[in-house]
PDB file of C-alpha atoms in Angstrom:
ATOM      1  CA  ASN A 248      -5.957 147.114  70.521  1.00 49.00           C
ATOM      2  CA  SER A 249      -5.376 143.395  71.046  1.00 65.00           C
ATOM      3  CA  SER A 250      -6.996 142.487  67.716  1.00 67.00           C
ATOM      4  CA  ASN A 251      -4.315 144.457  65.859  1.00 80.00           C
ATOM      5  CA  PHE A 252      -1.202 144.229  68.026  1.00 86.00           C
ATOM      6  CA  VAL A 253       1.751 145.085  65.807  1.00 86.00           C
ATOM      7  CA  THR A 254       5.087 143.500  66.640  1.00 89.00           C
ATOM      8  CA  ASP A 255       8.379 143.524  64.793  1.00 91.00           C
ATOM      9  CA  ASN A 256       8.508 140.109  63.116  1.00 93.00           C
ATOM     10  CA  SER A 257      12.195 140.356  62.199  1.00 95.00           C
ATOM     11  CA  GLY A 258      14.595 137.615  63.149  1.00 97.00           C
ATOM     12  CA  TYR A 259      14.942 133.946  62.424  1.00 97.00           C
ATOM     13  CA  SER A 260      12.375 131.656  60.849  1.00 96.00           C
ATOM     14  CA  THR A 261      12.037 127.963  60.159  1.00 93.00           C
ATOM     15  CA  PRO A 262      10.956 125.966  57.099  1.00 93.00           C
ATOM     16  CA  LEU A 263       7.543 124.303  57.089  1.00 88.00           C
ATOM     17  CA  ASN A 264       9.131 120.900  56.442  1.00 92.00           C
ATOM     18  CA  TYR A 265      12.420 119.047  56.720  1.00 96.00           C
ATOM     19  CA  PRO A 266      13.753 116.133  54.655  1.00 96.00           C
ATOM     20  CA  GLY A 267      12.928 112.845  56.357  1.00 95.00           C
ATOM     21  CA  TYR A 268      10.167 114.338  58.531  1.00 96.00           C
ATOM     22  CA  THR A 269       6.395 114.468  58.115  1.00 96.00           C
ATOM     23  CA  LEU A 270       4.597 117.476  59.599  1.00 96.00           C
ATOM     24  CA  VAL A 271       2.034 116.264  62.133  1.00 96.00           C
ATOM     25  CA  TRP A 272       0.941 119.583  63.666  1.00 96.00           C
ATOM     26  CA  SER A 273       1.608 123.280  63.469  1.00 96.00           C
ATOM     27  CA  ASP A 274      -0.098 126.401  64.728  1.00 97.00           C
ATOM     28  CA  GLU A 275       0.737 129.564  62.826  1.00 95.00           C
ATOM     29  CA  PHE A 276      -1.853 131.592  64.811  1.00 96.00           C
ATOM     30  CA  THR A 277      -3.600 132.799  61.675  1.00 93.00           C
ATOM     31  CA  GLY A 278      -7.034 133.260  63.260  1.00 90.00           C
ATOM     32  CA  ASN A 279      -8.295 135.909  65.645  1.00 91.00           C
ATOM     33  CA  THR A 280      -8.490 133.683  68.727  1.00 94.00           C
ATOM     34  CA  LEU A 281      -6.566 130.839  70.298  1.00 96.00           C
ATOM     35  CA  ASN A 282      -7.696 127.450  68.952  1.00 96.00           C
ATOM     36  CA  THR A 283      -9.025 125.703  72.057  1.00 97.00           C
ATOM     37  CA  ASN A 284      -9.249 122.412  70.129  1.00 97.00           C
ATOM     38  CA  ASP A 285      -5.442 122.380  70.506  1.00 97.00           C
ATOM     39  CA  TRP A 286      -4.737 124.592  73.526  1.00 98.00           C
ATOM     40  CA  ASN A 287      -5.806 124.705  77.197  1.00 97.00           C
ATOM     41  CA  TYR A 288      -5.711 127.701  79.500  1.00 97.00           C
ATOM     42  CA  GLU A 289      -4.376 126.904  82.948  1.00 94.00           C
ATOM     43  CA  ILE A 290      -6.143 129.178  85.423  1.00 94.00           C
ATOM     44  CA  GLY A 291      -4.889 130.218  88.850  1.00 92.00           C
ATOM     45  CA  ASN A 292      -1.548 129.865  90.586  1.00 90.00           C
ATOM     46  CA  GLY A 293      -1.355 126.145  91.263  1.00 77.00           C
ATOM     47  CA  SER A 294       0.212 124.591  94.328  1.00 67.00           C
ATOM     48  CA  ALA A 295       2.976 126.939  95.521  1.00 63.00           C
ATOM     49  CA  GLY A 296       3.020 128.719  92.178  1.00 66.00           C
ATOM     50  CA  TRP A 297       3.272 125.430  90.274  1.00 71.00           C
ATOM     51  CA  GLY A 298       6.326 124.488  92.306  1.00 74.00           C
ATOM     52  CA  ASN A 299       8.186 127.661  91.325  1.00 76.00           C
ATOM     53  CA  ASN A 300       6.814 130.140  93.884  1.00 78.00           C
ATOM     54  CA  GLU A 301       5.356 132.120  90.989  1.00 85.00           C
ATOM     55  CA  LEU A 302       3.811 135.474  91.878  1.00 89.00           C
ATOM     56  CA  GLU A 303       1.281 135.756  89.049  1.00 92.00           C
ATOM     57  CA  TYR A 304      -2.266 134.546  88.609  1.00 94.00           C
ATOM     58  CA  TYR A 305      -2.799 132.857  85.229  1.00 95.00           C
ATOM     59  CA  THR A 306      -5.941 133.859  83.339  1.00 96.00           C
ATOM     60  CA  ASN A 307      -7.721 133.244  80.047  1.00 97.00           C
ATOM     61  CA  ASN A 308      -8.361 136.984  79.783  1.00 96.00           C
ATOM     62  CA  THR A 309      -7.683 138.522  76.376  1.00 95.00           C
ATOM     63  CA  LYS A 310      -5.558 141.142  78.125  1.00 95.00           C
ATOM     64  CA  ASN A 311      -3.094 138.356  78.975  1.00 97.00           C
ATOM     65  CA  VAL A 312      -3.317 136.058  75.959  1.00 97.00           C
ATOM     66  CA  PHE A 313      -4.492 136.845  72.446  1.00 96.00           C
ATOM     67  CA  VAL A 314      -3.775 136.183  68.782  1.00 96.00           C
ATOM     68  CA  SER A 315      -2.920 139.056  66.452  1.00 94.00           C
ATOM     69  CA  ASN A 316      -1.304 139.318  63.007  1.00 92.00           C
ATOM     70  CA  GLY A 317      -0.099 135.711  63.017  1.00 94.00           C
ATOM     71  CA  ASN A 318       1.367 135.866  66.515  1.00 96.00           C
ATOM     72  CA  LEU A 319       0.324 134.447  69.865  1.00 97.00           C
ATOM     73  CA  ILE A 320       0.863 137.214  72.433  1.00 97.00           C
ATOM     74  CA  ILE A 321       1.245 136.361  76.130  1.00 97.00           C
ATOM     75  CA  GLU A 322       1.382 139.496  78.246  1.00 95.00           C
ATOM     76  CA  ALA A 323       2.226 139.736  81.924  1.00 95.00           C
ATOM     77  CA  ARG A 324       0.485 142.637  83.634  1.00 96.00           C
ATOM     78  CA  LYS A 325       0.800 144.349  86.989  1.00 96.00           C
ATOM     79  CA  GLU A 326      -2.745 144.063  88.266  1.00 96.00           C
ATOM     80  CA  SER A 327      -4.361 142.454  91.292  1.00 95.00           C
ATOM     81  CA  ILE A 328      -6.518 139.351  91.102  1.00 94.00           C
ATOM     82  CA  SER A 329      -7.339 136.745  93.783  1.00 90.00           C
ATOM     83  CA  GLY A 330      -4.633 138.062  96.110  1.00 91.00           C
ATOM     84  CA  PHE A 331      -1.882 138.135  93.462  1.00 93.00           C
ATOM     85  CA  ASN A 332      -0.312 141.343  92.145  1.00 94.00           C
ATOM     86  CA  PHE A 333       0.416 140.134  88.603  1.00 95.00           C
ATOM     87  CA  THR A 334      -1.451 138.311  85.832  1.00 96.00           C
ATOM     88  CA  SER A 335      -0.194 136.331  82.858  1.00 96.00           C
ATOM     89  CA  ALA A 336      -1.123 133.234  80.847  1.00 96.00           C
ATOM     90  CA  ARG A 337      -0.015 129.615  80.875  1.00 95.00           C
ATOM     91  CA  LEU A 338      -1.016 127.390  77.965  1.00 97.00           C
ATOM     92  CA  THR A 339      -0.805 123.629  77.500  1.00 96.00           C
ATOM     93  CA  THR A 340      -1.792 121.041  74.904  1.00 97.00           C
ATOM     94  CA  GLN A 341      -2.409 118.376  77.588  1.00 95.00           C
ATOM     95  CA  ASN A 342      -4.887 115.687  76.442  1.00 95.00           C
ATOM     96  CA  LYS A 343      -5.066 117.398  73.017  1.00 97.00           C
ATOM     97  CA  LYS A 344      -1.621 116.895  71.456  1.00 96.00           C
ATOM     98  CA  GLN A 345       0.824 114.123  72.271  1.00 95.00           C
ATOM     99  CA  PHE A 346       4.106 113.312  70.571  1.00 94.00           C
ATOM    100  CA  GLN A 347       6.942 110.836  70.883  1.00 95.00           C
ATOM    101  CA  TYR A 348      10.072 111.475  68.820  1.00 97.00           C
ATOM    102  CA  GLY A 349      10.541 113.946  65.999  1.00 97.00           C
ATOM    103  CA  ARG A 350      11.454 117.598  65.643  1.00 97.00           C
ATOM    104  CA  ILE A 351       9.788 120.537  67.315  1.00 97.00           C
ATOM    105  CA  ASP A 352      10.408 124.116  66.205  1.00 98.00           C
ATOM    106  CA  ILE A 353       9.042 127.060  68.170  1.00 98.00           C
ATOM    107  CA  ARG A 354       9.555 130.598  66.849  1.00 98.00           C
ATOM    108  CA  ALA A 355       9.348 133.129  69.662  1.00 98.00           C
ATOM    109  CA  LYS A 356      10.428 136.551  70.820  1.00 97.00           C
ATOM    110  CA  LEU A 357      11.073 136.514  74.555  1.00 97.00           C
ATOM    111  CA  PRO A 358      10.437 139.101  77.269  1.00 96.00           C
ATOM    112  CA  LYS A 359      13.129 140.632  79.422  1.00 95.00           C
ATOM    113  CA  GLY A 360      13.179 142.061  82.925  1.00 94.00           C
ATOM    114  CA  LYS A 361      13.741 140.818  86.433  1.00 93.00           C
ATOM    115  CA  GLY A 362      11.109 138.322  87.499  1.00 90.00           C
ATOM    116  CA  VAL A 363       9.954 137.036  84.106  1.00 93.00           C
ATOM    117  CA  TRP A 364      10.666 133.394  83.318  1.00 93.00           C
ATOM    118  CA  PRO A 365       9.354 132.361  79.896  1.00 96.00           C
ATOM    119  CA  ALA A 366       9.557 128.655  79.092  1.00 96.00           C
ATOM    120  CA  LEU A 367       8.752 126.353  76.186  1.00 97.00           C
ATOM    121  CA  TRP A 368       8.599 122.809  77.483  1.00 96.00           C
ATOM    122  CA  MET A 369       7.092 119.350  77.293  1.00 96.00           C
ATOM    123  CA  LEU A 370       5.815 117.162  80.104  1.00 96.00           C
ATOM    124  CA  GLY A 371       5.147 113.435  80.030  1.00 96.00           C
ATOM    125  CA  SER A 372       1.515 112.691  79.184  1.00 95.00           C
ATOM    126  CA  ASN A 373       1.494 110.195  82.081  1.00 95.00           C
ATOM    127  CA  ILE A 374       1.954 112.926  84.722  1.00 92.00           C
ATOM    128  CA  ASN A 375      -1.383 112.064  86.361  1.00 92.00           C
ATOM    129  CA  SER A 376      -0.202 108.511  87.091  1.00 95.00           C
ATOM    130  CA  VAL A 377       3.584 109.021  87.325  1.00 94.00           C
ATOM    131  CA  PRO A 378       4.370 112.152  89.356  1.00 91.00           C
ATOM    132  CA  TRP A 379       7.032 114.639  88.319  1.00 92.00           C
ATOM    133  CA  PRO A 380       9.912 114.112  87.619  1.00 95.00           C
ATOM    134  CA  GLY A 381       9.234 110.460  86.803  1.00 96.00           C
ATOM    135  CA  CYS A 382       6.898 111.466  83.976  1.00 96.00           C
ATOM    136  CA  GLY A 383       9.790 113.339  82.369  1.00 96.00           C
ATOM    137  CA  GLU A 384      10.121 117.003  81.485  1.00 97.00           C
ATOM    138  CA  MET A 385      11.906 118.415  78.449  1.00 98.00           C
ATOM    139  CA  ASP A 386      12.652 122.102  78.735  1.00 98.00           C
ATOM    140  CA  ILE A 387      13.321 123.223  75.179  1.00 98.00           C
ATOM    141  CA  MET A 388      13.906 126.808  76.294  1.00 98.00           C
ATOM    142  CA  GLU A 389      13.872 128.690  79.573  1.00 98.00           C
ATOM    143  CA  LEU A 390      15.036 132.260  80.052  1.00 98.00           C
ATOM    144  CA  LEU A 391      15.536 134.207  83.267  1.00 96.00           C
ATOM    145  CA  GLY A 392      14.509 137.783  82.569  1.00 95.00           C
ATOM    146  CA  HIS A 393      17.545 139.365  84.217  1.00 96.00           C
ATOM    147  CA  GLU A 394      19.766 137.469  81.705  1.00 97.00           C
ATOM    148  CA  PRO A 395      17.957 138.290  78.415  1.00 97.00           C
ATOM    149  CA  ASN A 396      20.831 136.989  76.268  1.00 98.00           C
ATOM    150  CA  LYS A 397      20.948 133.474  77.795  1.00 98.00           C
ATOM    151  CA  VAL A 398      18.639 130.471  77.404  1.00 98.00           C
ATOM    152  CA  TYR A 399      18.665 127.121  79.166  1.00 98.00           C
ATOM    153  CA  SER A 400      17.562 123.673  78.083  1.00 98.00           C
ATOM    154  CA  THR A 401      17.169 120.900  80.652  1.00 98.00           C
ATOM    155  CA  MET A 402      15.872 117.342  80.692  1.00 97.00           C
ATOM    156  CA  HIS A 403      14.323 116.267  84.025  1.00 98.00           C
ATOM    157  CA  TYR A 404      13.773 112.622  84.982  1.00 97.00           C
ATOM    158  CA  GLY A 405      13.899 110.106  87.828  1.00 96.00           C
ATOM    159  CA  ILE A 406      11.609 108.034  90.005  1.00 92.00           C
ATOM    160  CA  ALA A 407      13.598 107.606  93.247  1.00 91.00           C
ATOM    161  CA  ALA A 408      15.427 110.930  92.892  1.00 94.00           C
ATOM    162  CA  HIS A 409      15.287 113.974  90.632  1.00 96.00           C
ATOM    163  CA  GLY A 410      17.898 113.814  87.901  1.00 97.00           C
ATOM    164  CA  SER A 411      18.557 116.444  85.264  1.00 97.00           C
ATOM    165  CA  LYS A 412      20.880 117.133  82.384  1.00 97.00           C
ATOM    166  CA  GLY A 413      21.077 120.401  80.545  1.00 97.00           C
ATOM    167  CA  ASN A 414      23.054 123.259  79.145  1.00 97.00           C
ATOM    168  CA  SER A 415      22.784 126.939  78.348  1.00 98.00           C
ATOM    169  CA  PHE A 416      23.467 129.119  75.330  1.00 98.00           C
ATOM    170  CA  SER A 417      24.345 132.813  75.338  1.00 98.00           C
ATOM    171  CA  LEU A 418      24.129 135.205  72.409  1.00 98.00           C
ATOM    172  CA  SER A 419      27.412 136.973  71.615  1.00 97.00           C
ATOM    173  CA  SER A 420      25.491 140.257  71.269  1.00 96.00           C
ATOM    174  CA  GLY A 421      21.952 141.467  71.783  1.00 96.00           C
ATOM    175  CA  SER A 422      19.189 139.590  73.558  1.00 97.00           C
ATOM    176  CA  PHE A 423      16.370 137.171  72.828  1.00 98.00           C
ATOM    177  CA  TYR A 424      14.070 140.185  73.294  1.00 97.00           C
ATOM    178  CA  ASP A 425      15.434 141.971  70.218  1.00 97.00           C
ATOM    179  CA  GLN A 426      14.019 139.662  67.544  1.00 97.00           C
ATOM    180  CA  PHE A 427      12.424 136.270  66.945  1.00 98.00           C
ATOM    181  CA  HIS A 428      14.540 133.147  67.394  1.00 98.00           C
ATOM    182  CA  VAL A 429      13.745 129.508  66.660  1.00 98.00           C
ATOM    183  CA  PHE A 430      14.061 127.052  69.537  1.00 98.00           C
ATOM    184  CA  SER A 431      14.226 123.464  68.302  1.00 98.00           C
ATOM    185  CA  MET A 432      14.416 119.991  69.752  1.00 98.00           C
ATOM    186  CA  ILE A 433      15.178 116.765  67.890  1.00 98.00           C
ATOM    187  CA  TRP A 434      14.041 113.771  69.941  1.00 97.00           C
ATOM    188  CA  GLU A 435      15.183 110.276  68.970  1.00 97.00           C
ATOM    189  CA  ALA A 436      14.961 107.013  70.904  1.00 97.00           C
ATOM    190  CA  ASP A 437      18.565 107.323  72.141  1.00 96.00           C
ATOM    191  CA  LYS A 438      19.314 111.022  71.784  1.00 96.00           C
ATOM    192  CA  ILE A 439      17.832 114.467  72.422  1.00 97.00           C
ATOM    193  CA  GLN A 440      19.354 117.544  70.791  1.00 97.00           C
ATOM    194  CA  VAL A 441      18.303 121.124  71.424  1.00 97.00           C
ATOM    195  CA  PHE A 442      19.126 124.068  69.176  1.00 96.00           C
TER     196      PHE A 442
END
């Protein structure tokens, strides 16, 4: 039952505030549905799988994305729709939330398995006038499902050519599937740190 999906909430957490910072937005997913005043559903597969040759069709179906017990659940499913053999969900805050500088904390438990590629990332709000990668992309966390103990963070940029700078982090034991972790980014005018 998607309205009462029980998940193990063990793992890491984050405080609601930090010294020197003012909270400007949070979503603790306390309701029964996704707040569409803050979130957009991206529907379909985009051009060439949004540039990643993705094999799934993104939906707003409550089988793929729902809120339950204080968690946002995004579920990939093996089912056919519009010529694709898998469904999932892709959510954005485009034109609803926009930030420059500060700290972002995202508490998440990640999937594992070959073919899944969860990501928590930010894209320049000027993407409609400055094409990628010139608009900038900050990948706070990306995980390749066949390496469930390793996450990547990458900054993408460049007008004439695609530039990127990033790193990875591997757990000494276990995987990011086992419990919740907090993925954080501190963005200052001259420095970006990812934790």
